Amino acid sequence: MSHHAPLGAPERRRAALSPSRAKDFKQCPLLFRLRMVDRLDEPGSLATHRGTLVHAVLERLYDLPAGERTVSAALGMLPGLWEAHREGNPAVMGLFDSPGRVEAWLEEVRGLIVSYFRLENPARLEPAERELFVQARTGSGLLLRGFIDRLDVAGDGAVRVVDYKTGRSPGPRFVEEALFQMRFYALVLRLMRGRAPRRLQLVYLKDGRVLTHDPRVAELEALAADLERLWDEVEECARSGRFAPRRSRLCDWCSFQSLCPLFGGEPPPAPEEGAARLLAARRAA
């Protein structure tokens, strides 16, 4: 596998594949199209807003000196961050069915923050990076990108990628699916730096479990090949203009049912420039 230097800011405007969009396409090509080509707005859910708020607290926690990274300090950040989040996302208040529900929801957020301190001791950690934007090209020029919650670097240079999850840990049948995002980050880091992370760590705050995996070079090379094949399918859809819907149990949570033929809806005409961006994604190889 060839290695590439990190890419500059102009590349952010190019069509690129993230772990979320890769999962979207595998789940339902129409969902992928509506998010990546049409770029339609989605209302979000209380679960996604909760995740954003918890991540904001845990990111800022490490701005404090080690000795001040306490539960009370973390909880003390919450009111200000919640106010700022509400101002930036006024639609969030419409997701609550009653004013009393807001306080119960904030109590859930507090519980997740407290849970974090049972899983790690932030006073003993000095992250090298937080909310790190990463991107690199594969051998064919396909641009991969994502945001890593936290990067820890040991004295010997070994890297650990850490991701916080506000839901429950996966059952045995879904562990591989959960690790997909982390392997994706490991692949991008290897392409950027010529060295894979030693460890991938998912921290599940809802049920207090930590899932770790030490990636092998062979599995990252296999993932790169899988992503190339997936993008071949994306390009085929873009050329034909047909991003077919795919029914699954996840349809129940989709915010685009009104635009889906499987539910009696009709998707809008796809913007031509959006499809053109997908077809141009590999041209800078």
XYZ file of C-alpha atoms in Angstrom:
285
model
C 0.000 0.000 0.000
C 1.439 3.387 -0.950
C 1.605 6.142 1.646
C 0.625 9.742 1.127
C 1.298 12.980 2.922
C -1.584 14.712 4.728
C -3.657 16.811 2.383
C -4.239 20.525 2.603
C -7.388 22.491 3.390
C -8.539 22.853 -0.266
C -9.105 19.079 -0.296
C -11.910 19.537 2.236
C -14.112 20.737 -0.618
C -13.623 17.561 -2.648
C -16.050 14.661 -2.461
C -14.698 12.250 0.119
C -15.745 9.119 1.934
C -16.201 9.162 5.707
C -17.070 6.187 7.926
C -20.649 7.479 8.270
C -21.202 7.890 4.532
C -19.658 4.481 3.814
C -22.133 2.935 6.276
C -24.966 4.915 4.671
C -24.198 3.525 1.215
C -23.982 -0.055 2.476
C -27.273 0.421 4.340
C -29.174 2.212 1.555
C -27.798 3.928 -1.575
C -30.760 6.357 -1.598
C -29.959 7.438 1.971
C -26.346 8.029 0.874
C -27.550 10.127 -2.080
C -29.921 12.298 -0.026
C -27.196 13.013 2.527
C -24.111 13.336 0.321
C -25.407 14.439 -3.079
C -28.571 16.394 -2.184
C -27.209 17.400 1.253
C -30.703 17.627 2.699
C -31.204 18.920 6.216
C -32.234 16.443 8.902
C -33.926 17.309 12.190
C -31.597 15.149 14.250
C -32.735 13.313 17.363
C -32.353 13.760 21.087
C -29.806 10.930 20.977
C -27.594 12.754 18.450
C -27.844 16.045 20.374
C -26.986 14.202 23.588
C -23.914 12.725 21.924
C -22.789 16.143 20.683
C -23.120 17.637 24.163
C -21.257 14.806 25.921
C -18.447 14.949 23.346
C -18.142 18.715 23.866
C -17.724 18.246 27.627
C -15.141 15.462 27.264
C -13.159 17.447 24.694
C -12.997 20.553 26.889
C -12.245 18.551 30.025
C -8.692 18.095 28.741
C -8.184 21.868 28.468
C -7.958 21.852 32.280
C -4.740 21.068 34.187
C -4.589 17.356 35.052
C -5.412 17.840 38.738
C -8.580 19.796 37.927
C -10.161 17.189 35.643
C -12.822 16.116 38.101
C -16.432 14.990 37.844
C -17.638 18.268 39.332
C -15.562 20.293 36.850
C -16.999 18.298 33.937
C -20.572 18.680 35.191
C -19.911 22.389 35.760
C -19.220 22.838 32.036
C -22.589 21.451 31.061
C -24.898 24.478 31.614
C -22.781 26.791 29.443
C -22.279 24.223 26.716
C -25.986 23.357 26.690
C -26.894 27.041 26.359
C -24.444 27.479 23.468
C -25.715 24.309 21.792
C -29.325 25.475 22.130
C -28.490 28.862 20.594
C -26.709 27.195 17.677
C -29.432 24.554 17.231
C -32.769 26.148 18.207
C -34.692 23.266 16.589
C -33.530 20.953 19.396
C -36.202 22.340 21.727
C -38.911 21.122 19.342
C -37.783 17.532 19.950
C -38.973 17.603 23.581
C -42.619 16.620 24.065
C -42.889 18.699 27.254
C -40.795 21.316 29.091
C -40.262 18.870 31.972
C -38.597 16.421 29.610
C -35.611 18.772 29.161
C -34.406 18.329 32.743
C -34.811 14.542 32.569
C -32.792 14.537 29.345
C -30.046 16.674 30.895
C -29.939 14.212 33.789
C -29.210 11.465 31.230
C -26.351 13.608 29.882
C -24.965 14.041 33.416
C -25.149 10.288 33.969
C -23.060 9.636 30.843
C -20.441 12.163 31.957
C -20.216 10.540 35.408
C -19.940 7.135 33.731
C -16.852 8.313 31.837
C -14.933 8.821 35.084
C -15.538 5.174 36.025
C -13.881 4.040 32.789
C -10.857 6.335 32.564
C -8.928 8.632 34.881
C -8.482 11.851 32.890
C -5.942 13.152 35.416
C -3.542 10.465 34.192
C -4.007 11.087 30.471
C -2.478 13.725 28.208
C -4.083 13.322 24.775
C -1.886 14.259 21.826
C -4.950 15.326 19.803
C -8.665 15.899 20.330
C -11.345 16.226 17.625
C -8.613 15.581 15.081
C -9.557 16.020 11.405
C -7.792 13.369 9.319
C -7.769 12.726 5.579
C -5.661 10.848 3.055
C -5.952 9.332 -0.400
C -5.903 5.645 -1.253
C -3.826 4.253 -4.103
C -6.560 5.104 -6.646
C -6.872 8.658 -5.338
C -10.081 8.125 -3.344
C -10.180 10.686 -0.549
C -10.966 9.318 2.923
C -11.678 11.625 5.849
C -13.042 11.728 9.355
C -12.839 13.201 12.839
C -11.130 11.283 15.651
C -12.350 12.014 19.199
C -8.973 11.485 20.831
C -5.466 10.377 19.935
C -3.085 9.186 22.665
C 0.624 8.718 21.964
C 2.798 6.575 24.256
C 6.440 7.280 25.060
C 7.566 4.814 22.390
C 5.434 6.554 19.754
C 2.657 3.957 19.725
C -0.715 5.515 18.931
C -4.106 4.740 20.474
C -7.293 5.965 18.770
C -10.158 6.561 21.224
C -13.809 7.140 20.347
C -16.580 7.952 22.833
C -19.998 6.374 22.320
C -23.068 7.506 24.260
C -25.082 4.394 23.425
C -24.757 0.814 24.625
C -21.935 -1.485 23.632
C -22.704 -3.926 20.799
C -23.603 -7.559 21.292
C -21.172 -10.168 19.930
C -22.853 -10.255 16.503
C -22.349 -6.512 15.967
C -18.763 -6.027 17.194
C -17.330 -6.115 13.661
C -19.801 -3.452 12.564
C -18.804 -1.290 15.537
C -15.112 -1.652 14.682
C -15.613 -0.540 11.070
C -15.348 3.163 11.974
C -12.193 2.567 14.026
C -10.499 0.511 11.310
C -11.369 3.307 8.884
C -9.539 5.820 11.111
C -6.610 3.411 11.464
C -6.373 3.121 7.682
C -6.395 6.913 7.210
C -3.694 7.355 9.862
C -1.565 4.675 8.200
C -1.933 6.403 4.827
C -1.047 9.755 6.415
C 1.814 8.672 8.645
C 3.067 5.380 7.255
C 2.301 3.626 10.532
C -0.908 2.097 11.825
C -2.161 2.835 15.348
C -1.336 0.128 17.837
C -4.732 0.156 19.500
C -8.328 1.139 18.740
C -10.582 1.813 21.720
C -14.332 2.392 21.864
C -15.588 3.774 25.187
C -19.308 3.041 25.704
C -20.688 5.382 28.348
C -24.232 4.003 28.517
C -23.281 0.611 29.951
C -19.691 1.336 31.011
C -17.880 -1.035 28.657
C -14.668 -0.540 26.699
C -14.052 -2.380 23.438
C -10.433 -2.570 22.248
C -8.873 -3.943 19.095
C -5.269 -4.007 17.882
C -5.405 -3.687 14.085
C -3.195 -5.711 11.753
C -1.788 -4.302 8.523
C -3.482 -7.041 6.483
C -6.959 -6.109 7.731
C -6.363 -2.432 6.930
C -5.252 -3.323 3.412
C -8.381 -5.472 3.040
C -10.498 -2.526 4.223
C -8.838 -0.240 1.663
C -9.757 -2.717 -1.085
C -13.350 -2.924 0.236
C -13.666 0.869 0.201
C -12.330 1.036 -3.365
C -14.997 -1.485 -4.420
C -17.680 0.442 -2.556
C -16.673 3.641 -4.363
C -16.849 1.773 -7.699
C -20.513 1.137 -6.844
C -21.008 4.791 -5.857
C -19.607 5.897 -9.228
C -21.872 3.446 -11.034
C -24.896 4.917 -9.238
C -23.731 8.459 -10.011
C -23.311 7.661 -13.719
C -26.719 5.994 -13.997
C -28.452 8.467 -11.698
C -30.036 5.543 -9.832
C -29.413 5.286 -6.088
C -31.848 2.513 -5.205
C -33.562 2.407 -1.800
C -32.901 -0.682 0.317
C -35.338 -1.830 2.975
C -34.001 -2.847 6.393
C -34.924 -2.644 10.065
C -33.153 0.752 10.076
C -35.910 2.242 7.875
C -37.910 2.856 11.065
C -35.387 5.496 12.134
C -34.906 7.155 8.728
C -35.912 10.821 8.477
C -36.339 10.582 4.684
C -39.311 8.190 4.520
C -41.445 10.866 2.823
C -38.929 10.901 -0.078
C -38.588 7.118 -0.340
C -40.434 5.030 -2.983
C -40.610 2.143 -0.503
C -42.899 4.336 1.631
C -44.884 5.898 -1.192
C -42.608 8.928 -1.525
C -40.709 10.403 -4.442
C -37.080 11.594 -4.168
C -36.331 15.032 -5.662
C -34.319 15.224 -8.887
C -30.648 14.698 -7.984
C -28.542 17.853 -8.356
C -26.183 17.305 -11.297
C -23.229 19.028 -9.644
C -23.516 16.644 -6.694
C -23.187 13.559 -8.904
C -20.327 15.253 -10.793
C -18.477 15.740 -7.483
C -18.694 11.994 -6.820
C -17.333 11.146 -10.264
C -14.453 13.611 -9.829
C -13.447 12.279 -6.413
C -10.630 10.054 -7.710
C -9.237 12.370 -10.344
C -6.495 13.823 -8.182
C -4.778 10.439 -7.803
